[in-house]
CSV table of C-alpha atoms and ligand atoms in Angstrom, one decimal:
chain,number,residue,atom,x,y,z
L,208,MET,CA,110.5,86.0,53.4
L,209,LEU,CA,111.0,83.6,50.5
L,210,GLY,CA,109.2,80.3,50.2
L,211,ASN,CA,106.3,78.9,52.1
L,212,PHE,CA,106.3,78.0,55.8
L,213,THR,CA,104.0,76.9,58.6
L,214,PHE,CA,104.5,78.4,62.0
L,215,TYR,CA,102.8,76.5,64.8
L,216,ASN,CA,104.0,76.5,68.4
L,217,PRO,CA,101.3,75.0,70.7
L,218,THR,CA,103.3,75.3,74.0
L,219,LYS,CA,101.5,77.4,76.5
L,220,ILE,CA,104.0,79.5,78.4
L,221,TYR,CA,103.5,80.9,82.0
L,222,PHE,CA,106.2,83.4,82.6
L,223,GLY,CA,107.3,85.4,85.7
L,224,LYS,CA,107.8,85.2,89.5
L,225,ASP,CA,104.2,83.8,90.0
L,226,ALA,CA,104.3,81.4,87.1
L,227,LEU,CA,104.1,78.3,89.3
L,228,ASP,CA,100.7,79.5,90.6
L,229,ASN,CA,99.2,78.2,87.3
L,230,LEU,CA,100.3,74.6,87.8
L,231,LYS,CA,97.2,73.7,89.9
L,232,ASP,CA,94.8,74.7,87.2
L,233,GLU,CA,96.9,73.1,84.4
L,234,LEU,CA,96.8,69.8,86.2
L,235,LYS,CA,93.0,69.7,85.8
L,236,ASN,CA,93.6,68.9,82.1
L,237,TYR,CA,95.2,65.6,82.8
L,238,GLY,CA,94.4,62.2,84.5
L,239,ASP,CA,95.2,61.0,88.0
L,240,VAL,CA,98.7,59.7,87.6
L,241,VAL,CA,101.6,62.2,87.1
L,242,CYS,CA,105.1,61.0,86.5
L,243,LEU,CA,107.5,63.6,88.0
L,244,ILE,CA,110.7,63.7,86.1
L,245,TYR,CA,113.8,65.4,87.5
L,246,GLY,CA,117.6,65.5,87.5
L,247,GLY,CA,120.3,64.9,90.0
L,248,GLY,CA,118.7,66.6,92.9
L,249,SER,CA,119.1,70.4,92.5
L,250,ILE,CA,115.3,70.8,92.8
L,251,LYS,CA,115.4,69.2,96.2
L,252,LYS,CA,118.1,71.6,97.4
L,253,THR,CA,116.3,74.7,96.1
L,254,GLY,CA,113.0,73.7,97.7
L,255,LEU,CA,111.2,73.5,94.3
L,256,TYR,CA,110.5,69.8,94.7
L,257,ASP,CA,108.5,70.4,97.9
L,258,LYS,CA,106.5,73.2,96.3
L,259,VAL,CA,105.7,71.1,93.3
L,260,MET,CA,104.8,68.0,95.4
L,261,ALA,CA,102.5,70.2,97.5
L,262,ILE,CA,100.6,71.4,94.4
L,263,LEU,CA,100.4,67.8,93.1
L,264,LYS,CA,99.0,66.6,96.4
L,265,GLU,CA,96.5,69.5,96.6
L,266,ALA,CA,95.3,68.5,93.1
L,267,ASN,CA,94.8,64.9,94.3
L,268,LYS,CA,97.3,63.4,91.9
L,269,THR,CA,99.1,60.1,92.4
L,270,VAL,CA,102.8,60.9,91.9
L,271,VAL,CA,105.3,58.5,90.4
L,272,GLU,CA,108.9,59.7,90.5
L,273,ASP,CA,111.6,59.3,87.8
L,274,ALA,CA,114.7,60.9,89.3
L,275,GLY,CA,118.3,61.0,88.3
L,276,VAL,CA,118.1,62.3,84.8
L,277,MET,CA,121.7,63.1,84.0
L,278,PRO,CA,123.0,66.0,81.9
L,279,ASN,CA,123.2,64.6,78.4
L,280,PRO,CA,120.6,61.9,79.2
L,281,THR,CA,121.5,58.4,78.0
L,282,VAL,CA,119.6,55.7,76.2
L,283,ASP,CA,119.9,53.4,79.2
L,284,LYS,CA,118.1,56.0,81.4
L,285,LEU,CA,115.5,56.3,78.6
L,286,TYR,CA,114.7,52.6,78.8
L,287,GLU,CA,114.4,52.9,82.6
L,288,GLY,CA,112.0,55.9,82.2
L,289,ILE,CA,109.8,54.2,79.7
L,290,LYS,CA,109.2,51.4,82.1
L,291,ILE,CA,108.4,53.7,85.0
L,292,ALA,CA,105.9,55.7,83.0
L,293,ARG,CA,104.4,52.6,81.3
L,294,ASP,CA,104.0,50.6,84.5
L,295,SER,CA,102.4,53.5,86.3
L,296,LYS,CA,100.1,54.4,83.4
L,297,ALA,CA,101.1,58.0,83.7
L,298,SER,CA,98.8,60.5,82.0
L,299,LEU,CA,101.2,63.5,82.3
L,300,LEU,CA,105.0,63.6,82.4
L,301,LEU,CA,105.9,66.6,84.4
L,302,ALA,CA,109.6,67.5,83.7
L,303,VAL,CA,111.2,69.8,86.4
L,304,GLY,CA,114.7,70.8,85.4
L,305,GLY,CA,116.9,72.0,82.5
L,306,GLY,CA,117.0,70.9,78.9
L,307,SER,CA,118.2,67.4,79.7
L,308,VAL,CA,115.2,66.6,81.9
L,309,ILE,CA,112.7,68.1,79.4
L,310,ASP,CA,114.4,66.5,76.4
L,311,TYR,CA,114.3,63.2,78.2
L,312,ALA,CA,110.6,63.5,79.1
L,313,LYS,CA,109.8,64.1,75.4
L,314,ALA,CA,111.8,61.0,74.5
L,315,VAL,CA,109.9,59.0,77.1
L,316,SER,CA,106.6,60.4,75.9
L,317,VAL,CA,107.0,59.1,72.3
L,318,SER,CA,108.4,55.8,73.5
L,319,ILE,CA,105.9,54.5,76.1
L,320,HIS,CA,103.5,53.2,73.4
L,321,CYS,CA,106.2,52.5,70.8
L,322,LYS,CA,106.4,48.8,69.7
L,323,GLU,CA,109.9,49.1,68.3
L,324,ASP,CA,113.2,50.0,69.9
L,325,PRO,CA,113.0,53.8,70.3
L,326,TRP,CA,116.7,54.4,69.9
L,327,GLN,CA,116.7,52.6,66.5
L,328,LYS,CA,113.4,54.1,65.4
L,329,TYR,CA,113.7,57.8,66.4
L,330,TYR,CA,117.5,58.3,66.6
L,331,LEU,CA,119.1,56.0,64.0
L,332,ASP,CA,116.2,55.7,61.5
L,333,PHE,CA,114.7,59.2,62.2
L,334,LYS,CA,111.2,57.8,61.8
L,335,ASP,CA,108.1,59.8,62.8
L,336,VAL,CA,106.0,59.0,65.8
L,337,ASP,CA,103.0,56.8,64.8
L,338,ASN,CA,101.8,55.8,68.2
L,339,GLU,CA,100.1,57.5,71.2
L,340,ILE,CA,102.1,60.3,72.8
L,341,VAL,CA,101.8,60.9,76.5
L,342,PRO,CA,101.7,64.6,77.1
L,343,VAL,CA,104.7,66.5,78.7
L,344,GLY,CA,104.5,69.6,80.8
L,345,SER,CA,107.6,71.4,82.1
L,346,ILE,CA,108.9,73.6,84.9
L,347,LEU,CA,112.1,75.1,83.6
L,348,THR,CA,115.0,75.6,86.0
L,349,MET,CA,117.8,76.7,83.7
L,350,ALA,CA,117.8,78.8,80.5
L,351,GLY,CA,119.5,77.7,77.4
L,352,THR,CA,118.2,74.9,75.2
L,353,GLY,CA,114.7,76.2,74.4
L,354,SER,CA,113.5,72.6,75.0
L,355,GLU,CA,110.6,74.2,77.0
L,356,ALA,CA,108.9,75.2,73.7
L,357,ASN,CA,110.2,72.9,71.0
L,358,GLY,CA,110.2,69.3,69.9
L,359,GLY,CA,113.9,68.6,70.4
L,360,ALA,CA,114.9,65.6,72.4
L,361,VAL,CA,118.7,64.8,72.4
L,362,ILE,CA,119.8,61.4,73.7
L,363,THR,CA,123.3,60.1,74.1
L,364,ASN,CA,124.3,56.5,73.4
L,365,PRO,CA,127.6,56.0,75.2
L,366,HIS,CA,128.0,52.5,73.9
L,367,GLN,CA,127.8,53.6,70.3
L,368,LYS,CA,129.6,57.0,71.0
L,369,LEU,CA,126.7,58.9,69.5
L,370,LYS,CA,124.7,61.9,70.7
L,371,ILE,CA,121.7,62.5,68.4
L,372,GLY,CA,118.8,64.9,68.5
L,373,HIS,CA,115.4,64.1,67.0
L,374,VAL,CA,113.4,67.2,66.4
L,375,PHE,CA,109.8,66.0,66.9
L,376,GLY,CA,106.8,67.9,65.6
L,377,PRO,CA,104.4,70.2,67.5
L,378,ASN,CA,102.5,67.2,68.9
L,379,VAL,CA,105.5,66.4,71.1
L,380,PHE,CA,106.2,70.0,72.2
L,381,PRO,CA,105.5,70.5,76.0
L,382,LYS,CA,101.8,71.2,76.4
L,383,PHE,CA,102.7,73.9,78.9
L,384,SER,CA,105.9,75.3,80.4
L,385,ILE,CA,106.4,77.3,83.6
L,386,LEU,CA,109.2,79.8,83.4
L,387,ASN,CA,110.1,81.6,86.6
L,388,PRO,CA,113.5,83.4,86.1
L,389,GLU,CA,114.1,83.3,89.8
L,390,LEU,CA,114.4,79.5,89.6
L,391,THR,CA,117.6,80.1,87.6
L,392,TYR,CA,119.4,82.0,90.3
L,393,THR,CA,120.9,78.8,91.7
L,394,VAL,CA,122.3,77.5,88.4
L,395,PRO,CA,126.1,77.2,88.9
L,396,LYS,CA,128.1,79.8,86.9
L,397,TYR,CA,129.6,77.2,84.6
L,398,GLN,CA,126.2,76.0,83.6
L,399,MET,CA,124.7,79.5,83.4
L,400,ILE,CA,127.3,80.7,80.9
L,401,ALA,CA,127.1,77.4,78.9
L,402,GLY,CA,123.4,78.0,78.7
L,403,ILE,CA,124.0,81.6,77.5
L,404,TYR,CA,126.3,80.5,74.8
L,405,ASP,CA,123.8,77.7,73.8
L,406,ILE,CA,121.3,80.5,73.2
L,407,MET,CA,123.7,82.5,71.1
L,408,SER,CA,124.7,79.5,69.1
L,409,HIS,CA,121.0,78.6,68.4
L,410,ILE,CA,120.5,82.1,67.0
L,411,LEU,CA,123.7,82.0,64.9
L,412,GLU,CA,122.9,78.6,63.5
L,413,GLN,CA,119.8,80.1,62.0
L,414,TYR,CA,121.1,83.6,61.2
L,415,PHE,CA,124.2,82.3,59.2
L,416,SER,CA,122.3,81.1,56.2
L,417,GLY,CA,120.5,82.6,53.2
L,418,ASP,CA,121.0,85.9,51.3
L,419,ASP,CA,117.6,87.4,51.2
L,420,ASP,CA,116.2,90.3,53.3
L,421,ASN,CA,114.3,88.3,56.0
L,422,THR,CA,112.3,89.3,59.0
L,423,SER,CA,113.8,86.4,61.0
L,424,ASP,CA,117.3,87.9,60.7
L,425,TYR,CA,116.1,91.2,62.2
L,426,VAL,CA,114.5,89.4,65.1
L,427,SER,CA,117.7,87.4,65.6
L,428,GLU,CA,119.8,90.5,65.7
L,429,GLY,CA,117.6,91.9,68.5
L,430,LEU,CA,117.7,88.6,70.4
L,431,MET,CA,121.5,88.6,70.2
L,432,LYS,CA,121.9,92.2,71.4
L,433,ASN,CA,119.6,91.5,74.3
L,434,LEU,CA,121.5,88.4,75.2
L,435,ILE,CA,124.9,90.1,75.1
L,436,LYS,CA,123.8,92.9,77.3
L,437,ALA,CA,121.9,90.7,79.8
L,438,SER,CA,124.7,88.1,80.0
L,439,LEU,CA,127.3,90.7,81.1
L,440,LYS,CA,124.9,91.8,83.8
L,441,ALA,CA,124.0,88.3,85.0
L,442,VAL,CA,127.7,87.3,85.2
L,443,LYS,CA,128.3,90.2,87.5
L,444,ASP,CA,125.1,89.7,89.5
L,445,PRO,CA,123.4,86.4,89.2
L,446,TYR,CA,120.4,87.8,91.2
L,447,ASP,CA,119.7,90.5,88.6
L,448,TYR,CA,116.1,89.6,87.8
L,449,GLU,CA,115.9,91.8,84.8
L,450,ALA,CA,118.9,90.2,83.2
L,451,ARG,CA,117.9,86.6,84.2
L,452,SER,CA,114.4,87.1,82.9
L,453,ASN,CA,115.6,88.6,79.6
L,454,ILE,CA,118.0,85.6,79.2
L,455,MET,CA,115.2,83.1,79.9
L,456,TRP,CA,112.8,84.5,77.3
L,457,ASP,CA,115.6,85.0,74.8
L,458,ALA,CA,116.4,81.3,75.1
L,459,THR,CA,112.8,80.4,74.4
L,460,LEU,CA,112.5,82.7,71.4
L,461,ALA,CA,115.8,81.5,70.0
L,462,LEU,CA,114.6,78.0,69.6
L,463,ASN,CA,110.9,77.8,69.5
L,464,THR,CA,111.1,77.7,65.7
L,465,LEU,CA,110.3,81.4,65.3
L,466,VAL,CA,113.6,82.6,63.9
L,467,ALA,CA,113.9,79.6,61.6
L,468,MET,CA,111.0,80.7,59.5
L,469,GLY,CA,112.2,81.4,55.9
L,470,LYS,CA,115.7,80.3,56.8
L,471,GLU,CA,117.8,77.4,55.4
L,472,THR,CA,119.7,77.3,58.7
L,473,ASP,CA,123.2,75.8,59.4
L,474,TRP,CA,123.4,73.7,62.6
L,475,MET,CA,127.0,72.6,61.9
L,476,VAL,CA,128.4,74.0,65.2
L,477,HIS,CA,125.8,71.8,66.9
L,478,MET,CA,126.7,68.7,64.8
L,479,LEU,CA,130.4,69.3,65.8
L,480,GLY,CA,129.4,70.0,69.5
L,481,GLN,CA,127.2,66.9,69.7
L,482,ALA,CA,130.0,64.7,68.4
L,483,VAL,CA,132.4,66.1,71.0
L,484,GLY,CA,129.7,65.6,73.6
L,485,ALA,CA,129.2,62.0,72.5
L,486,VAL,CA,132.9,61.2,73.1
L,487,THR,CA,133.5,63.5,76.2
L,488,ASP,CA,130.1,63.9,77.9
L,489,ALA,CA,131.1,67.6,78.3
L,490,THR,CA,128.5,70.3,79.0
L,491,HIS,CA,126.6,71.1,75.8
L,492,GLY,CA,127.1,74.8,75.6
L,493,MET,CA,130.9,74.4,76.2
L,494,THR,CA,131.1,71.9,73.3
L,495,LEU,CA,129.7,74.6,71.1
L,496,SER,CA,132.0,77.4,72.3
L,497,ALA,CA,135.1,75.2,72.0
L,498,VAL,CA,134.6,74.7,68.2
L,499,THR,CA,133.2,78.1,67.4
L,500,LYS,CA,136.4,80.0,66.5
L,501,ALA,CA,137.7,77.3,64.1
L,502,TYR,CA,134.3,76.8,62.5
L,503,TYR,CA,133.4,80.4,61.8
L,504,GLU,CA,136.9,81.3,60.6
L,505,TYR,CA,136.6,78.4,58.2
L,506,ILE,CA,133.2,79.3,56.7
L,507,MET,CA,133.5,83.1,56.8
L,508,PRO,CA,134.7,83.5,53.2
L,509,TYR,CA,131.6,81.6,52.0
L,510,GLY,CA,129.2,83.8,53.9
L,511,LEU,CA,131.2,87.0,54.0
L,512,HIS,CA,128.2,89.4,53.4
L,513,ARG,CA,126.4,87.9,56.4
L,514,PHE,CA,129.4,88.0,58.7
L,515,LYS,CA,129.8,91.7,57.7
L,516,ARG,CA,126.2,92.4,58.6
L,517,PHE,CA,126.6,90.5,61.9
L,518,ALA,CA,129.7,92.7,62.7
L,519,ILE,CA,127.9,95.9,62.0
L,520,ASN,CA,124.4,95.2,63.3
L,521,VAL,CA,125.2,93.1,66.4
L,522,TRP,CA,128.7,94.2,67.4
L,523,ASN,CA,128.6,97.8,66.2
L,524,VAL,CA,131.8,97.5,64.2
L,525,ASP,CA,132.5,100.7,62.2
L,526,PRO,CA,133.0,99.7,58.6
L,527,THR,CA,134.5,103.0,57.5
L,528,ASN,CA,137.7,102.5,55.4
L,529,LYS,CA,137.7,98.7,56.0
L,530,THR,CA,137.5,95.9,53.6
L,531,ASP,CA,134.5,93.5,53.9
L,532,GLU,CA,136.9,90.8,55.2
L,533,GLN,CA,138.2,93.1,57.9
L,534,VAL,CA,134.8,94.1,59.0
L,535,ALA,CA,133.7,90.5,59.2
L,536,LYS,CA,136.8,89.5,61.1
L,537,ASP,CA,136.4,92.4,63.6
L,538,GLY,CA,132.8,91.2,64.3
L,539,LEU,CA,133.9,87.6,64.9
L,540,ASN,CA,136.7,88.9,67.2
L,541,GLU,CA,134.2,91.0,69.1
L,542,MET,CA,132.1,87.9,69.7
L,543,LEU,CA,135.2,85.8,70.8
L,544,SER,CA,136.2,88.6,73.3
L,545,TRP,CA,132.7,88.5,74.7
L,546,MET,CA,132.8,84.7,75.0
L,547,LYS,CA,136.1,84.9,76.9
L,548,GLU,CA,134.8,87.7,79.1
L,549,ILE,CA,131.8,85.7,80.4
L,550,GLY,CA,134.2,82.7,80.9
L,551,LEU,CA,133.4,80.2,78.2
L,552,VAL,CA,135.7,77.3,77.3
L,553,MET,CA,137.4,78.3,74.1
L,554,ASN,CA,139.1,75.1,72.9
L,555,LEU,CA,138.8,71.3,73.1
L,556,THR,CA,141.9,70.9,75.2
L,557,ASP,CA,140.4,72.9,78.0
L,558,LEU,CA,137.3,70.8,77.7
L,559,GLY,CA,139.3,67.7,78.5
L,560,ALA,CA,139.4,66.3,74.9
L,561,THR,CA,142.5,64.7,73.6
L,562,LEU,CA,143.9,64.1,70.1
L,563,ASP,CA,143.2,60.3,70.3
L,564,MET,CA,139.5,61.2,70.3
L,565,VAL,CA,139.6,63.0,67.0
L,566,ASP,CA,138.7,59.9,64.9
L,567,ASP,CA,135.6,59.2,67.0
L,568,ILE,CA,134.6,62.8,66.9
L,569,VAL,CA,134.9,63.0,63.2
L,570,LYS,CA,133.0,59.7,62.8
L,571,ALA,CA,130.2,60.9,65.0
L,572,THR,CA,129.7,64.3,63.2
L,573,ALA,CA,126.7,64.4,61.0
L,574,LEU,CA,127.6,66.3,57.8
L,575,GLY,CA,125.8,69.4,56.6
L,576,GLY,CA,126.2,73.1,56.9
L,577,GLY,CA,124.9,76.5,55.8
L,578,TYR,CA,127.2,78.7,53.6
L,579,LYS,CA,129.5,75.7,53.2
L,580,LYS,CA,128.6,72.1,53.2
L,581,LEU,CA,131.4,70.3,54.9
L,582,ASN,CA,133.0,66.9,54.1
L,583,SER,CA,134.7,64.8,56.7
L,584,ASP,CA,138.2,66.0,55.8
L,585,GLU,CA,137.0,69.6,56.6
L,586,VAL,CA,135.4,68.4,59.8
L,587,ARG,CA,138.7,66.9,60.8
L,588,GLU,CA,140.5,70.2,60.0
L,589,ILE,CA,138.1,72.2,62.1
L,590,ILE,CA,138.3,69.8,65.0
L,591,LEU,CA,142.1,69.8,64.9
L,592,ALA,CA,142.1,73.6,64.8
L,593,SER,CA,139.9,73.6,67.9
L,594,PHE,CA,142.5,72.1,70.2
C,614,LIG,O1,120.4,67.5,87.5
C,614,LIG,P1,120.2,68.6,88.4
C,614,LIG,O2,120.6,68.3,89.8
C,614,LIG,O3,118.9,69.3,88.3
C,614,LIG,O4,121.4,69.7,88.0
C,614,LIG,C1,121.4,70.4,86.7
C,614,LIG,C2,122.6,69.8,85.8
C,614,LIG,O5,123.6,69.3,86.6
C,614,LIG,C3,121.8,71.8,86.9
C,614,LIG,N1,120.7,72.7,87.2
C,614,LIG,C4,119.7,72.9,86.3
C,614,LIG,N2,118.9,73.9,86.9
C,614,LIG,C5,119.4,74.2,88.1
C,614,LIG,C6,120.6,73.4,88.3
C,614,LIG,N3,121.4,73.6,89.4
C,614,LIG,C7,121.0,74.4,90.3
C,614,LIG,N4,119.9,75.2,90.2
C,614,LIG,C8,119.1,75.1,89.1
C,614,LIG,N5,118.0,75.9,89.0
C,614,LIG,O6,122.5,72.2,85.7
C,614,LIG,C9,123.1,71.0,85.1
C,614,LIG,C10,122.8,71.0,83.6
C,614,LIG,O7,121.5,70.8,83.4
C,614,LIG,P2,121.0,70.4,81.9
C,614,LIG,O8,119.6,70.2,81.9
C,614,LIG,O9,121.9,69.2,81.4
C,614,LIG,O10,121.4,71.6,81.0
C,614,LIG,P3,120.8,72.2,79.7
C,614,LIG,O11,119.6,72.9,80.0
C,614,LIG,O12,121.9,72.9,79.0
C,614,LIG,O13,120.5,70.9,78.8
C,614,LIG,C11,121.4,70.2,78.1
C,614,LIG,C12,120.8,69.1,77.2
C,614,LIG,O14,119.9,69.6,76.3
C,614,LIG,C13,120.3,69.2,74.9
C,614,LIG,C14,121.8,69.1,75.1
C,614,LIG,O15,122.4,68.4,74.0
C,614,LIG,C15,121.9,68.4,76.4
C,614,LIG,O16,121.7,67.0,76.3
C,614,LIG,N6,119.8,70.2,73.9
C,614,LIG,C16,118.5,70.3,73.7
C,614,LIG,C17,117.9,71.1,72.7
C,614,LIG,C18,116.5,71.1,72.4
C,614,LIG,N7,115.6,70.4,73.0
C,614,LIG,O17,116.1,71.8,71.4
C,614,LIG,C19,118.8,71.9,71.8
C,614,LIG,C20,120.1,72.1,72.4
C,614,LIG,O18,121.0,72.5,71.3
C,614,LIG,C21,120.7,70.9,73.1
C,614,LIG,O19,121.3,70.0,72.2
C,615,LIG,ZN1,122.2,73.9,71.7
């Protein structure tokens, strides 16, 4: 573990079939007014809304609702949410949903008392929060983003064709998150597999960097093996509790800052995916899977040793009598086969993107990288190779 680091994750996690039982006691830590934030209505269909409302009522809370948070929440919706939470003087923002709902709640939480325009301040200028933050709690209904235990809050500005994530500090992490794997049973298959690949991508973005012998990489390899095994089971049987619970906890550990410790990290698949998302509004995990093949083929020569380790340790590739290049390629091909097997979108065409979008995608891509820092010509090359 080279260098110095601080690990601090203050989110309290309640995990398991009975996790929701803890909400009533948690609510004692906050004031009278709770702003209940949720998405397009799945929580009403599943009955979770009624259960949460009953607990809030029992706890004598005044509930203000902020509904209709869309996947890839927009800046316009953010302005709406700020007003609802500000006018009601909410003392807790209770986010019930997936990453979009929780990200959005965090963005609202730092904006309620913000004097400037939050899009400009946090997303264009990347300024820190210097005003009061209204606490967020979450009840997670879909596994993938890790938003339940991190400071990430991704907002899309369709007018500017930008999708930007601000990673806020631990003071913005949810104070508590309730994780019942059974709540994920009703997630549509398309969303479930997108979430699974989001988890894989989060791990890869951290794993594909650095050359040192690092504890984080061993943890990442375990998380990836668990994810691969559990994903194949969950695709066959969405009601497999063991598989769904392993996926859910894997998602949290993949992006609660743990496996980033001592790592330079990459995040370029996410930069490409976010740019695609800004232009297409496609599902996050699918924007990542669609650019994966082209990106990793491009950077493989620059990080060959790590691709070789990935092949052997994660995909059980036998290196006997093979060149390092061959081992590395075999590993990537194993991953691509797994991605196809679970049903992911493997190119931008199948995602609905068209060639006339390429300029906007390239423009919206923040440059960076791990083993290879990309320039915009290289980004264009990778995007074109993803069609
Ligand atoms: O809106 P509802 O009706 O709730 O339906 C949602 C939505 O349509 C549905 N869903 C969720 N739980 C369900 C369910 N349907 C039935 N049963 C359930 N139990 O699934 C759809 C997708 O939900 P969404 O929250 O958009 O998915 P996800 O969790 O993948 O979140 C995506 C957002 O998170 C951002 C992405 O960019 C995107 O905006 N990310 C956040 C990160 C972070 N905070 O660290 C990191 C990620 O890399 C990612 O960028
Ligand atoms: Zn992601």
